[in-house]
Short mmCIF file of C-alpha atoms and ligand atoms in Angstrom, two decimals:
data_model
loop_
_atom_site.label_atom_id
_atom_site.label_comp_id
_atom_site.label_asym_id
_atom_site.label_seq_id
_atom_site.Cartn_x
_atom_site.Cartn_y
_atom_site.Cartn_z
CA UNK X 26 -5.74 29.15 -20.25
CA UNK X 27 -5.85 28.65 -16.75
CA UNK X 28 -2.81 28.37 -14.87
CA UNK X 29 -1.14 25.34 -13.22
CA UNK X 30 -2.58 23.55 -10.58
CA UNK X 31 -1.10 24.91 -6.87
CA UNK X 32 -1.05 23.11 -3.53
CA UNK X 33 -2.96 21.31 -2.61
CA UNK X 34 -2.56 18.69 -5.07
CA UNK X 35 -4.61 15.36 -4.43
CA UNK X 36 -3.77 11.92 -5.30
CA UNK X 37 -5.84 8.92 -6.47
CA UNK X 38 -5.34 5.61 -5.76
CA UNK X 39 -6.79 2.08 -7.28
CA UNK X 40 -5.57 -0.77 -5.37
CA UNK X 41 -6.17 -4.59 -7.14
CA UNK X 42 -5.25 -7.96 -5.49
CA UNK X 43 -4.59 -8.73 -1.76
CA UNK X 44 -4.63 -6.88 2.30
CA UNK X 45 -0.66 -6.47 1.49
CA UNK X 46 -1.47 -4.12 -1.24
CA UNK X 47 -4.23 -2.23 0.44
CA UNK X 48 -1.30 -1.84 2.95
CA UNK X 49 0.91 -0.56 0.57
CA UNK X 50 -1.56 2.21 -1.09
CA UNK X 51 -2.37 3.41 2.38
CA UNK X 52 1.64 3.84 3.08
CA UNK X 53 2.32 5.52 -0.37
CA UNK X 54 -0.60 7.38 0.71
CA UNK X 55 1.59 8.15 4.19
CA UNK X 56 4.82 8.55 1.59
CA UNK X 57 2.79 11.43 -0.45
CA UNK X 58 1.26 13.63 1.95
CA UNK X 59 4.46 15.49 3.48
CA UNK X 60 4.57 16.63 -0.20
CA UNK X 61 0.98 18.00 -0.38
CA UNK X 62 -0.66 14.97 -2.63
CA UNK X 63 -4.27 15.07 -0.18
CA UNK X 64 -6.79 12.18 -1.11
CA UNK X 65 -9.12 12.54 -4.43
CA UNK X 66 -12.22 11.12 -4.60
CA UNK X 67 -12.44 10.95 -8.21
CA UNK X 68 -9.55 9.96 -10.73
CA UNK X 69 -10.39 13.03 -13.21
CA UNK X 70 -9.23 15.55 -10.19
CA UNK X 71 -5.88 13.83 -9.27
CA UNK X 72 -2.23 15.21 -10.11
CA UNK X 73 -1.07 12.14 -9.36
CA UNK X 74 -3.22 8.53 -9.94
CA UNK X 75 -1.44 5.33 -8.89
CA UNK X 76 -2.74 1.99 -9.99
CA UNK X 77 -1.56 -0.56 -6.77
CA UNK X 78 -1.77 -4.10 -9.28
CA UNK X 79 -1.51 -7.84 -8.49
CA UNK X 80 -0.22 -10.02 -10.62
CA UNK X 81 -1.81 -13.64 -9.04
CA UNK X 82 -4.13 -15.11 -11.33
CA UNK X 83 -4.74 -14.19 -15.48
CA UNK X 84 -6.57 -10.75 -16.48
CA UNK X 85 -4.25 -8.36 -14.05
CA UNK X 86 -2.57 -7.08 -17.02
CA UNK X 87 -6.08 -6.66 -19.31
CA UNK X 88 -8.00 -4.98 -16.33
CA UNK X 89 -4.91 -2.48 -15.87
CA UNK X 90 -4.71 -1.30 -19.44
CA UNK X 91 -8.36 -0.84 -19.38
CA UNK X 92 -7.87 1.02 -16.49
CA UNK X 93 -5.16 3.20 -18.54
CA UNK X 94 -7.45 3.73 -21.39
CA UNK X 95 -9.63 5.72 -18.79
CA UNK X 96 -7.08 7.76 -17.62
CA UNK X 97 -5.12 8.66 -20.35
CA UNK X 98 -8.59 11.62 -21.46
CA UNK X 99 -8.25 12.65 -18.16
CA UNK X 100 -4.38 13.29 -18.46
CA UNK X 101 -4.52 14.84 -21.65
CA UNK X 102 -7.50 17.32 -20.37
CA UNK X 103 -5.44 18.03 -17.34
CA UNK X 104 -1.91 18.58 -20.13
CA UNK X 105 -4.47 21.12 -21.88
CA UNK X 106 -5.53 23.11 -19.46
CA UNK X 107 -1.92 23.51 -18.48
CA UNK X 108 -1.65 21.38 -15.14
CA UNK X 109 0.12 18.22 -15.28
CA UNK X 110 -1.42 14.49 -14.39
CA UNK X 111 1.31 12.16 -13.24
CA UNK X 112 0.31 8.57 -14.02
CA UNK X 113 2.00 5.47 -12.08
CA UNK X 114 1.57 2.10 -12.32
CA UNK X 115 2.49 0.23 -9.20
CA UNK X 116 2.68 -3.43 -7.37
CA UNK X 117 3.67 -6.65 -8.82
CA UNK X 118 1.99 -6.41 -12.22
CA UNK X 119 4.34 -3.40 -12.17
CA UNK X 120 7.29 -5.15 -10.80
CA UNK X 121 6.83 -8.52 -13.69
CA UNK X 122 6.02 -6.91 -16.92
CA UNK X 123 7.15 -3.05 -16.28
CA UNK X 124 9.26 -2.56 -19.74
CA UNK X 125 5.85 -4.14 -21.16
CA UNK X 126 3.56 -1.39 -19.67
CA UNK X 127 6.30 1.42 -20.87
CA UNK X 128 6.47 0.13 -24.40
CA UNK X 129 1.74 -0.07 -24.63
CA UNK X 130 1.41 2.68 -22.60
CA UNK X 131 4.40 5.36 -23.35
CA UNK X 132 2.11 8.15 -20.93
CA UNK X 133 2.96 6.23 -18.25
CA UNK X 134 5.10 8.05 -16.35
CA UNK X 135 6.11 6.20 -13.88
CA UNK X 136 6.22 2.20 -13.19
CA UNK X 137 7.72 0.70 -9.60
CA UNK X 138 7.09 -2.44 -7.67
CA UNK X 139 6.50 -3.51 -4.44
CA UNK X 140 9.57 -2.65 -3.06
CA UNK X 141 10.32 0.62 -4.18
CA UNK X 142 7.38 2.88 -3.15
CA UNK X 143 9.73 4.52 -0.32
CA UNK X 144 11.06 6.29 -3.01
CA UNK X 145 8.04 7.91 -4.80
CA UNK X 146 9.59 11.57 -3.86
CA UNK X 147 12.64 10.84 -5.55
CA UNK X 148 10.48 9.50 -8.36
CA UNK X 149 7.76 12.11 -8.77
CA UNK X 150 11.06 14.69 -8.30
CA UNK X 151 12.26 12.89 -10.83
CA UNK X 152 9.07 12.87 -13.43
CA UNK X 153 8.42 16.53 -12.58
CA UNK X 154 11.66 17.59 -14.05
CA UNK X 155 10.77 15.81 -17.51
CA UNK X 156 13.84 14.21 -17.15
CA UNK X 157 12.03 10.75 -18.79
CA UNK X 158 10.20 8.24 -17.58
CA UNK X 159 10.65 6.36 -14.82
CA UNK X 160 10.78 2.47 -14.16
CA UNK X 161 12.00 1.46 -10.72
CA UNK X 162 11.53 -2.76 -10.48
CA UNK X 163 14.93 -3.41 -8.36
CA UNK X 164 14.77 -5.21 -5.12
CA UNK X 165 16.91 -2.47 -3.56
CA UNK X 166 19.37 -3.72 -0.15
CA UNK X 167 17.81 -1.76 2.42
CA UNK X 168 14.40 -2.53 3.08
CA UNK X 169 11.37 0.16 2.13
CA UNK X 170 10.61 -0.69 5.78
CA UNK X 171 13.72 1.34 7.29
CA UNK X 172 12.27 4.41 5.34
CA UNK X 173 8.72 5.25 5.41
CA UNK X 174 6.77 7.61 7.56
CA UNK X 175 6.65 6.74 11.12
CA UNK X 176 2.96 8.00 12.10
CA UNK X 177 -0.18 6.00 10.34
CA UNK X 178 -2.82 8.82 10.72
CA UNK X 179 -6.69 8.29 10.52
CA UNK X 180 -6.16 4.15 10.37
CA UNK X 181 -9.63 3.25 11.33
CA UNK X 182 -10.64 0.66 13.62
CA UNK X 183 -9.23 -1.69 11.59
CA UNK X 184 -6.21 -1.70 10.83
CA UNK X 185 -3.22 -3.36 8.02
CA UNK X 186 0.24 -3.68 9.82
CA UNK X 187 2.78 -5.39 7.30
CA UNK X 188 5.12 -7.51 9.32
CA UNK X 189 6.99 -10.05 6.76
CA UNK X 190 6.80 -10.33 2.96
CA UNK X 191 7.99 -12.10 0.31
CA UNK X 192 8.17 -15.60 0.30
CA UNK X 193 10.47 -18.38 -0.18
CA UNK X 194 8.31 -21.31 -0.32
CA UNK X 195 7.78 -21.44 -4.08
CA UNK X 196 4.80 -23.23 -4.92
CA UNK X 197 5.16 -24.05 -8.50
CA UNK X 198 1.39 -22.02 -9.22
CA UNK X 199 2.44 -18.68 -7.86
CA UNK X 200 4.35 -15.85 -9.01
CA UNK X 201 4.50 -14.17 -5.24
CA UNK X 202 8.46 -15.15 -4.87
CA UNK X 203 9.35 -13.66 -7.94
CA UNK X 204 7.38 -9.94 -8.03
CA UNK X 205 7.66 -9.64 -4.29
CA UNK X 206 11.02 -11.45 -3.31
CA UNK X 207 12.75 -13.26 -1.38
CA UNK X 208 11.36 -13.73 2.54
CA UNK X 209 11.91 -10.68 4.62
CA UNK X 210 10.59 -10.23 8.40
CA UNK X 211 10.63 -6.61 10.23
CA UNK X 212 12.41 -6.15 13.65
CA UNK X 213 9.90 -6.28 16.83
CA UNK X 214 10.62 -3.51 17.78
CA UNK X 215 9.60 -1.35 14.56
CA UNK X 216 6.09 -3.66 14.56
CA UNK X 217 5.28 -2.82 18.12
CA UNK X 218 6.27 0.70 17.57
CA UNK X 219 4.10 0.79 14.64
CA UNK X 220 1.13 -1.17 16.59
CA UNK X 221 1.52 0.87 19.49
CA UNK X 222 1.33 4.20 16.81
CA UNK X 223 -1.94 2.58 15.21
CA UNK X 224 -3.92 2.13 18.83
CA UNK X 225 -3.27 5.58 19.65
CA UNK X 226 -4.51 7.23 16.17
CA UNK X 227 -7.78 4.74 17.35
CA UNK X 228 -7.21 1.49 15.79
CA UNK X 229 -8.88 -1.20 17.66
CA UNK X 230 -7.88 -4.57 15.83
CA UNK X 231 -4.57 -4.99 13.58
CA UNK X 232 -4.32 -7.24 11.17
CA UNK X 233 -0.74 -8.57 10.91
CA UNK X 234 0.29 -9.27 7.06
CA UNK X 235 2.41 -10.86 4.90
CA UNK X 236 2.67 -13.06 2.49
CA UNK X 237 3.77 -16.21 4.51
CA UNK X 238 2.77 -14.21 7.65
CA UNK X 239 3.32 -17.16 9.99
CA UNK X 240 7.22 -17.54 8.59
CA UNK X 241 7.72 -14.05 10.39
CA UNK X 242 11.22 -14.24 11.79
CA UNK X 243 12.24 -11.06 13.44
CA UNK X 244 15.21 -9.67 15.63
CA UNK X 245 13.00 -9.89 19.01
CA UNK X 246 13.61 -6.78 21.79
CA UNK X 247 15.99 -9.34 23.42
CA UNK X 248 17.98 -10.01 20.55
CA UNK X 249 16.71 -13.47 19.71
CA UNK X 250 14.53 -14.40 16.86
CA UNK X 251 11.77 -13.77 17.73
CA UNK X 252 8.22 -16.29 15.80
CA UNK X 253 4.71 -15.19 15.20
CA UNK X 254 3.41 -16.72 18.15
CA UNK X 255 5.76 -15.18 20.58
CA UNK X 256 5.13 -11.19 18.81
CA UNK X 257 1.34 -11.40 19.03
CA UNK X 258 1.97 -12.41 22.92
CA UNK X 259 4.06 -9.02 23.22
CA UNK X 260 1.32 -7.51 21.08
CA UNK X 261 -1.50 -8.40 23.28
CA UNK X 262 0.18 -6.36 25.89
CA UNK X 263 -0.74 -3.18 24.26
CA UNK X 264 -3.81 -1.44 26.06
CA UNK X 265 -6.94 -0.69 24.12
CA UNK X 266 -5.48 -2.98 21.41
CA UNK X 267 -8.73 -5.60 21.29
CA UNK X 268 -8.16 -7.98 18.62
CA UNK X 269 -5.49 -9.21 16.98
CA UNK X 270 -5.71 -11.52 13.53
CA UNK X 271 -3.13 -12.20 10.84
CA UNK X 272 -2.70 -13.41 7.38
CA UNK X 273 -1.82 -15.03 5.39
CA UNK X 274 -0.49 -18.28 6.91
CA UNK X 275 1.16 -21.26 5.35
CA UNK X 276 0.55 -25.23 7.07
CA UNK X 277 3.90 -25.43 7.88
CA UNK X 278 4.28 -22.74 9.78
CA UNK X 279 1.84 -23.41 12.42
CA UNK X 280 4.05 -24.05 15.40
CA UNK X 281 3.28 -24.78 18.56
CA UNK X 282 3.74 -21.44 20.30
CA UNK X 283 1.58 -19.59 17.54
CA UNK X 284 -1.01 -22.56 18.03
CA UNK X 285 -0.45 -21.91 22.10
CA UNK X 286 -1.62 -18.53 21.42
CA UNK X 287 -4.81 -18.84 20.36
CA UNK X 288 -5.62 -20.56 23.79
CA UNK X 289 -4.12 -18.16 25.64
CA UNK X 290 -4.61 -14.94 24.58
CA UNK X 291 -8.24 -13.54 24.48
CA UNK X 292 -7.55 -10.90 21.83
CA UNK X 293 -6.27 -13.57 19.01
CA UNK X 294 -9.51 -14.23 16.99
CA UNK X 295 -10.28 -17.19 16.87
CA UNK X 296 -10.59 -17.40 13.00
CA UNK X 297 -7.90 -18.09 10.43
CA UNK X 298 -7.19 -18.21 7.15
CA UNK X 299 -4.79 -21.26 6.73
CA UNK X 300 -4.81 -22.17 2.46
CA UNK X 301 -4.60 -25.80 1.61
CA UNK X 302 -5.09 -25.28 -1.93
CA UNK X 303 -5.93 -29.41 -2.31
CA UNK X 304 -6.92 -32.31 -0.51
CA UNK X 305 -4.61 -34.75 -2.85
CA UNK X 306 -0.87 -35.92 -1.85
CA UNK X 307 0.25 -36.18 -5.64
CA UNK X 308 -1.16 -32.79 -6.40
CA UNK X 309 0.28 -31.05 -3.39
CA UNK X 310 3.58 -32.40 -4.19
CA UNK X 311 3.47 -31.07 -7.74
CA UNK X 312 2.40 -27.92 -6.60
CA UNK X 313 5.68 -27.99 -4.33
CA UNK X 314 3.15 -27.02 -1.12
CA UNK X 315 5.17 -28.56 1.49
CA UNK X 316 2.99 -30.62 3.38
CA UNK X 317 0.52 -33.62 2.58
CA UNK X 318 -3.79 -33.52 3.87
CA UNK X 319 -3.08 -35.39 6.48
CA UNK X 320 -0.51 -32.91 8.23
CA UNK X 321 -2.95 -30.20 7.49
CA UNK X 322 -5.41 -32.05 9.22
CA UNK X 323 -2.92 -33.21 12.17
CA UNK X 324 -2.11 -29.19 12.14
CA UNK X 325 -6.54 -28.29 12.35
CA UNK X 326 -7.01 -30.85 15.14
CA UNK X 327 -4.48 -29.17 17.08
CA UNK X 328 -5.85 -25.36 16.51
CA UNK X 329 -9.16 -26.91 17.38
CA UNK X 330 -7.47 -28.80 20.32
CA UNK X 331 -6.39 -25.40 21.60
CA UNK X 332 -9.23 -22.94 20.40
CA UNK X 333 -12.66 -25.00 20.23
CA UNK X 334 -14.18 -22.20 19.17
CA UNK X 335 -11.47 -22.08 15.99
CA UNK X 336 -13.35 -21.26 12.53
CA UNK X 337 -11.33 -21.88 9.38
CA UNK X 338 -10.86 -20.26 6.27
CA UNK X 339 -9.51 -21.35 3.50
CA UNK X 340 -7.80 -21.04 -0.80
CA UNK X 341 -8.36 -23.88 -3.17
CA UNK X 342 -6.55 -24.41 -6.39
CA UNK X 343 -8.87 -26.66 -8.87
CA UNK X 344 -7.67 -27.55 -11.86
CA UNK X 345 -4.15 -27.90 -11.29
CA UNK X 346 -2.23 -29.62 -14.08
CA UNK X 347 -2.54 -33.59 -13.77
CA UNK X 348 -5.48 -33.26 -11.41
CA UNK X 349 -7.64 -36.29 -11.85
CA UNK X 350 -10.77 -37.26 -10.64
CA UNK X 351 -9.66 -38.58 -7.44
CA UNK X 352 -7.57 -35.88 -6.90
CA UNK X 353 -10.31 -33.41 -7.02
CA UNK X 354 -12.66 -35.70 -5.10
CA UNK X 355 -9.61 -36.23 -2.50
CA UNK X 356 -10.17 -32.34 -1.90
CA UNK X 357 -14.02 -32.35 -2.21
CA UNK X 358 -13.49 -35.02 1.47
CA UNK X 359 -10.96 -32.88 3.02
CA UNK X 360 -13.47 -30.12 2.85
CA UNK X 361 -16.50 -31.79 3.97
CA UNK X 362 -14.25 -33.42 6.86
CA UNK X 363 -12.62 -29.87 8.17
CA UNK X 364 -15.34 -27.37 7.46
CA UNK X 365 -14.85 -24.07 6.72
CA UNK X 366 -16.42 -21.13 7.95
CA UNK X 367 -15.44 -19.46 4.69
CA UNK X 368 -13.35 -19.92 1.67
CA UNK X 369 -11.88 -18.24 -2.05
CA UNK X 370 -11.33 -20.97 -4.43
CA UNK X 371 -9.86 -20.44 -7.78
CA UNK X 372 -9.59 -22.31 -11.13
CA UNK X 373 -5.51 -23.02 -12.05
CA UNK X 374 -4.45 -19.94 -13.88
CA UNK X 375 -1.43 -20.27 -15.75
CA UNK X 376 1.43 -17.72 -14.61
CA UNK X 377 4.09 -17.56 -17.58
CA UNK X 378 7.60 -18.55 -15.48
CA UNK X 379 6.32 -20.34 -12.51
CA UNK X 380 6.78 -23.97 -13.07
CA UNK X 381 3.76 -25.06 -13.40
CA UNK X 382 3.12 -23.03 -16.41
CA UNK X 383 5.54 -25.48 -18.13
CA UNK X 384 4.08 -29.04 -17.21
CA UNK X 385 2.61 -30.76 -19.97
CA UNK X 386 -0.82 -32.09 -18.34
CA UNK X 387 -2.95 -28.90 -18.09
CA UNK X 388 -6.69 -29.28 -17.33
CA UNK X 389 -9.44 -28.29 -20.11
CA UNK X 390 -10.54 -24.93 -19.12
CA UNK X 391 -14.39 -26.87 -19.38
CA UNK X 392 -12.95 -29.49 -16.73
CA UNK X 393 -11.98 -26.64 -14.50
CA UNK X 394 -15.40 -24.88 -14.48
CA UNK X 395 -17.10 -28.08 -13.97
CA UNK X 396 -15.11 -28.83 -10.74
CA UNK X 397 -15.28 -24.92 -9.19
CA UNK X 398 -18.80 -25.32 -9.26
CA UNK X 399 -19.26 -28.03 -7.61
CA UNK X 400 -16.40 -26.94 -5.04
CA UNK X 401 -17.69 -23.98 -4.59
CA UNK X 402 -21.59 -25.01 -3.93
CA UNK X 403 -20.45 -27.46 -1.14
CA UNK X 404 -18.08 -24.27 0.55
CA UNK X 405 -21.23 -22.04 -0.03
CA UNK X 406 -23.33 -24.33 1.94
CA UNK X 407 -20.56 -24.39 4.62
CA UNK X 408 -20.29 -20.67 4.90
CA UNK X 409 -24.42 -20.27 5.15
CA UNK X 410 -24.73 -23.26 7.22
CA UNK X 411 -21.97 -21.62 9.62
CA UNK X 412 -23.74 -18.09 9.15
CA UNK X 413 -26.89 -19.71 10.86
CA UNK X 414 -25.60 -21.55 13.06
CA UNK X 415 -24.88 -17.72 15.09
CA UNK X 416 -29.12 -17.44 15.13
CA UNK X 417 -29.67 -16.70 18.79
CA UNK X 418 -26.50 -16.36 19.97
CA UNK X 419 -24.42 -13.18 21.33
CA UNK X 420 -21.23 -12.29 19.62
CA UNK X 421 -18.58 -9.39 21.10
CA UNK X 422 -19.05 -7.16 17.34
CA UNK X 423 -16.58 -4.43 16.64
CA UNK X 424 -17.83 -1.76 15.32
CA UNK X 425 -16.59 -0.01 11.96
CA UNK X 426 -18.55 2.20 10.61
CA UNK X 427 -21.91 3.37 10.48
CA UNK X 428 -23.20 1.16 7.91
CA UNK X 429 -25.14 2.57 4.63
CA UNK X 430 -28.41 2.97 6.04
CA UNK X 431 -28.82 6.03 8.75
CA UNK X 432 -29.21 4.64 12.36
CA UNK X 433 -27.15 1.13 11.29
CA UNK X 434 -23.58 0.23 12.64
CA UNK X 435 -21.66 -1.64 10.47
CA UNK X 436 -18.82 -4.33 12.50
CA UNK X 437 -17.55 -7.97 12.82
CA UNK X 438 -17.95 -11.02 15.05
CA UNK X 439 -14.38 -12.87 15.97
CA UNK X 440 -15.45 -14.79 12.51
CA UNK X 441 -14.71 -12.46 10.10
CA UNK X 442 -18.08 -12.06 9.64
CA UNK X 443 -19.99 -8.74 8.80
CA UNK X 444 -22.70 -7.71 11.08
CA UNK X 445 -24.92 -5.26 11.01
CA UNK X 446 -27.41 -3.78 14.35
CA UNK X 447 -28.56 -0.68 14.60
CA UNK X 448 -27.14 1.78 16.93
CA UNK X 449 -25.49 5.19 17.41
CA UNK X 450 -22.39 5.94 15.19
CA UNK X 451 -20.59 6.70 18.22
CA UNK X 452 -20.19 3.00 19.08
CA UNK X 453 -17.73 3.19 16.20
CA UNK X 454 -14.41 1.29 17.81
CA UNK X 455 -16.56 0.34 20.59
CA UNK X 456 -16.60 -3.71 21.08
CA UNK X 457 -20.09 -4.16 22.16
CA UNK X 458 -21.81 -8.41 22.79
CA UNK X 459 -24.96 -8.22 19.57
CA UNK X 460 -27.40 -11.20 19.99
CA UNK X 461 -27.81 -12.24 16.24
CA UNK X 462 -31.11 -12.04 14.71
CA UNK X 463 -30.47 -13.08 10.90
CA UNK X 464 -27.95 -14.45 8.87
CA UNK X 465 -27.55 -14.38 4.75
CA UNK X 466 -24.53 -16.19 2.89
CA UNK X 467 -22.40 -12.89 3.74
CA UNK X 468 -23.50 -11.55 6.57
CA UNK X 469 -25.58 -11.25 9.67
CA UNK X 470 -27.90 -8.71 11.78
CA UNK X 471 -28.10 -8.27 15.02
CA UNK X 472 -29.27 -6.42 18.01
CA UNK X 473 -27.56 -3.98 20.60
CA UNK X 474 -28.89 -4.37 24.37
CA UNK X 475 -31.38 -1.20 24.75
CA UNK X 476 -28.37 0.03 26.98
CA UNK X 477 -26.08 -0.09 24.29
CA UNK X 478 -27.67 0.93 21.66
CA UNK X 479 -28.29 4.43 22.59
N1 LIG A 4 -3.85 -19.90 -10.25
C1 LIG A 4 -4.94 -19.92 -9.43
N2 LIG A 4 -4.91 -19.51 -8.17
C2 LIG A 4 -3.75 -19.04 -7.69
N3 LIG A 4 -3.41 -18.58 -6.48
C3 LIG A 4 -2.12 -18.22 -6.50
N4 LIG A 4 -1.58 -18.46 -7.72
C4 LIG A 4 -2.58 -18.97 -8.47
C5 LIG A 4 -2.65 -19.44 -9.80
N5 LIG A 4 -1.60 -19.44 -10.61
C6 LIG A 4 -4.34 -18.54 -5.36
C7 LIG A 4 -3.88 -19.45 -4.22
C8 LIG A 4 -3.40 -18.48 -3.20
C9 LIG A 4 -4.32 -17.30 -3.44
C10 LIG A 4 -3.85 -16.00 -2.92
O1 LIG A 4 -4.41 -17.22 -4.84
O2 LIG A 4 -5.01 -20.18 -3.76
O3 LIG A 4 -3.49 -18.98 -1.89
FE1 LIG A 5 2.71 -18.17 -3.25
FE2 LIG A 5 3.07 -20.51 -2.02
FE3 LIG A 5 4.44 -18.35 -1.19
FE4 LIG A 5 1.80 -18.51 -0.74
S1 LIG A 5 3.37 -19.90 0.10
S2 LIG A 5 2.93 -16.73 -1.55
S3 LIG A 5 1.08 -19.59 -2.58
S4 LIG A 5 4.63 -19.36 -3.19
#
C-alpha cells in the first residue's frame, strides 16, 4: 500500500452556470492555495474536486449527479490506495437542495453555497478530521467579501471582478434571490483595490459582475453612495487598465450617469448585455420585470443616443406561462426593431418556489420549441448579419491567447466578438487595430499590419 498523498495536493474544479461562478471557482481557487491545493488537470488526480453548480434553468441537479457518479470510482480508488479524495459540491444548486445532495449522495463530503466559500479552510479542517459531513447553506452577516485573499495571481488578460450580488428584484421565473440573496454591493474602495491588484498581475480588461450589476450601490471613497456609472469613471483612471465591460444589467437600472459613461469614457466597450426577456406588457408584468418594451426601448435610444457605435446583447424568456400568440409575436417586433448583436434565449423552465412555478397557464413544452426556433433563427440572422457587417473594417482586438493553431492569436473586438489573426504570442495583452477579413456566426478573422504582426 502506498502511503498517503503529501504536499502538494492539487484541486479540481468544474464550474456550471454564469461569469459570477467562474468568479467564484477562481477565488476558492485563491481561498485553497495558501493551504497547498495547486491546480489538477484531471479530476482522477485531485484531493480535493469541487463542483461550482447553477441552479437557473431544469437539468442542474441531473447533470451534477451524473457528474458524482464519475467521481465517486475515482474517490474510492484514491480511499484504497490510502490517500483521501475530498468531494464538494458548491454554488446555488448547492445552496437550494443541499440536504437533497447529502441524503443521494452520502460521499459527499462537503456541500456550501455561494456565500460561504470564505470558509473552505474551516471546512476542509473540518472534513479532514472525520468529524462528519459538512453542509454550510447560511447566508452568514459578514460578507465572504471582507475575507478572501487579497492578491488575484495569474488573472489573464481578462479578467472577472465581482462587485454586487444577489438581487432583490424578484422576477417571478428566477430562483437568483433565493440561492444567492438578498442585494449586496462591495465598498469602492475594496473594487479599486482589487482592479488596481488585477492590472498589475497583467489584466488588461475587467469585467465587472453581478447579478443586477448595474444596481451596484457602494460606500464611494468620499463616503457617499457611490452608482455604477460613477465607479467605472474612477476605474478608467487606472493606467494600463484598457477596457472596461460589466454584466449583468437590469432596464431599470440604466441611469443617466452609467448611460453618460459610455460617451465619455473610451475604455467602456461599447457592447452590453441588457436582458429584456419579452417584448409583451402583460407578460413582463407577470414575470414581475419592472419595466414595459417601450421603456426598454426609451432606455436603447438613449445608449445609442450616447454611444452610436452601442451593440446590444440580449436574454429572452419564451414560453412563459399565459404567453399567447401576440405576446410572443410582440417580442418577435421588439427584436427585429432593436437588433442585437448577439443573444441567449431560453424556453420557460419551471423553478419549484419561484412564483411562476405556481400559475396555472403553463405553455405546452411543443408550443415552447416551436416559438425558440423561430426566435432564435431571426437572432441568428442578427448575430451573422452583424458579424459581416465588420468585413473590411479595422477593429482595436485584444489579444488573449495564442489561439489553437501555432502562429494564431486568439482576442476580441469591443463587440464581444472572437477574433482570430495570426501573429506572435507575445502580442498576448497587447491591444493591437486587425482589419477583418472573414466572419462566421461566432466569430471573425483578421489581419495584423506587417508591423504588428511580427
Ligand atoms: N426559465 C428560463 N430561463 C430562465 N432564466 C432565468 N430563470 C429562468 C427560467 N426559470 C434566464 C433569464 C436570465 C438568464 C440568466 O437565464 O433569461 O436573464
Ligand atoms: Fe433573476 Fe430578475 Fe434578479 Fe435577474 S433581475 S437575477 S432575472 S430576479
Amino acid at each position: 500500500m502506498s502511503l498517503p498523498t503529501q504536499s502538494p495536493k492539487k484541486v479540481f474544479i468544474k464550474t456550471w452556470g454564469c461569469q459570477m461562478n467562474v468568479y467564484d471557482s477562481q477565488r476558492m481557487q485563491d481561498v485553497v492555495k495558501p493551504l497547498g491545493y495547486a491546480p489538477a488537470e484531471d479530476m482522477a488526480d485531485a484531493d480535493l474536486v469541487i463542483f461550482n453548480t447553477c441552479h437557473i434553468r431544469e437539468k442542474a441537479t441531473d447533470k451534477l449527479f451524473s457528474e458524482l457518479g464519475r467521481v465517486r470510482p475515482h474517490q474510492k480508488t484514491k480511499a484504497e490506495n490510502g490517500g483521501r479524495m475530498i468531494v464538494a459540491v458548491a454554488g446555488c444548486v448547492a445552496q437550494a437542495e443541499g440536504a437533497e445532495i447529502q441524503r443521494r449522495a452520502p460521499y459527499v463530503d462537503m456541500v456550501f453555497g455561494p456565500q460561504t466559500y470564505h470558509q473552505l479552510p474551516e471546512m476542509i479542517a473540518r472534513v479532514s478530521r472525520n468529524t462528519g459531513a459538512v453542509l454550510n447553506t447560511e447566508f452568514p452577516p459578514e460578507p465572504k467579501f471582507d475575507h478572501l485573499p487579497q492578491d488575484r495571481a495569474n488573472p489573464g488578460v481578462t479578467a472577472f471582478l465581482s462587485i454586487q450580488e444577489g438581487c432583490d428584484k424578484f422576477c417571478t421565473f428566477c430562483v437568483v434571490p433565493y440561492t444567492r440573496g438578498a442585494e449586496y454591493s462591495r465598498s469602492v474602495a475594496a473594487i479599486i483595490a482589487e482592479a488596481e491588484n488585477l492590472v498589475q498581475n497583467g489584466a488588461r480588461e475587467i469585467m465587472l459582475l453581478g447579478q443586477n450589476v448595474n444596481a451596484f450601490h457602494g460606500e464611494g471613497i468620499d463616503g457617499q453612495s457611490w452608482r455604477l456609472g460613477r465607479l467605472i469613471y474612477r476605474l478608467a483612471k487606472i493606467s494600463r487598465l484598457k477596457r472596461i465591460r460589466y454584466m449583468t444589467s437590469h432596464p431599470r437600472d440604466m441611469d443617466d450617469e452609467l448611460i453618460a459613461a459610455h460617451r465619455d469614457i473610451p475604455q467602456l466597450m461599447p457592447f452590453l448585455h441588457l436582458p429584456v426577456q419579452s417584448g409583451s406588457d402583460s407578460i413582463l408584468q407577470a414575470m414581475n420585470r419592472k419595466h414595459t418594451a417601450d421603456d426598454y426601448r426609451s432606455t436603447i435610444d438613449k445608449l445609442r443616443n450616447a454611444q452610436p457605435n452601442m451593440a446590444l446583447s440580449s436574454d429572452f424568456i419564451v414560453g412563459f406561462p399565459g404567453e399567447t400568440d401576440e405576446d410572443f409575436k410582440a417580442t418577435l417586433d421588439l427584436v427585429r426593431e432593436i437588433t442585437f448583436a448577439q443573444s441567449f434565449s431560453f424556453k420557460y423552465s419551471c423553478r419549484p418556489g419561484t412564483p411562476a412555478a405556481a400559475m396555472q397557464n403553463q405553455i405546452d413544452e411543443k408550443l415552447k420549441d416551436t416559438r425558440l426556433l423561430e426566435l432564435q433563427s431571426i437572432l441568428r440572422t442578427q448575430q451573422e448579419k452583424f458579424n459581416h457587417s465588420m468585413i473590411g473594417r479595422t477593429l482595436p482586438v485584444l489579444f488573449e491567447n495564442p489561439s489553437g493553431r501555432e502562429g494564431m492569436l486568439f482576442g476580441r473586438s469591443p463587440y464581444m466578438q472572437a477574433v482570430r489573426v495570426a501573429g506572435s504570442p507575445r502580442l498576448v495583452g497587447e491591444e493591437l487595430p486587425a482589419t477583418i477579413t472573414d466572419a462566421g456566426g461566432n466569430s471573425l478573422t483578421g489581419s495584423l499590419q506587417l508591423a504588428d504582426a511580427a
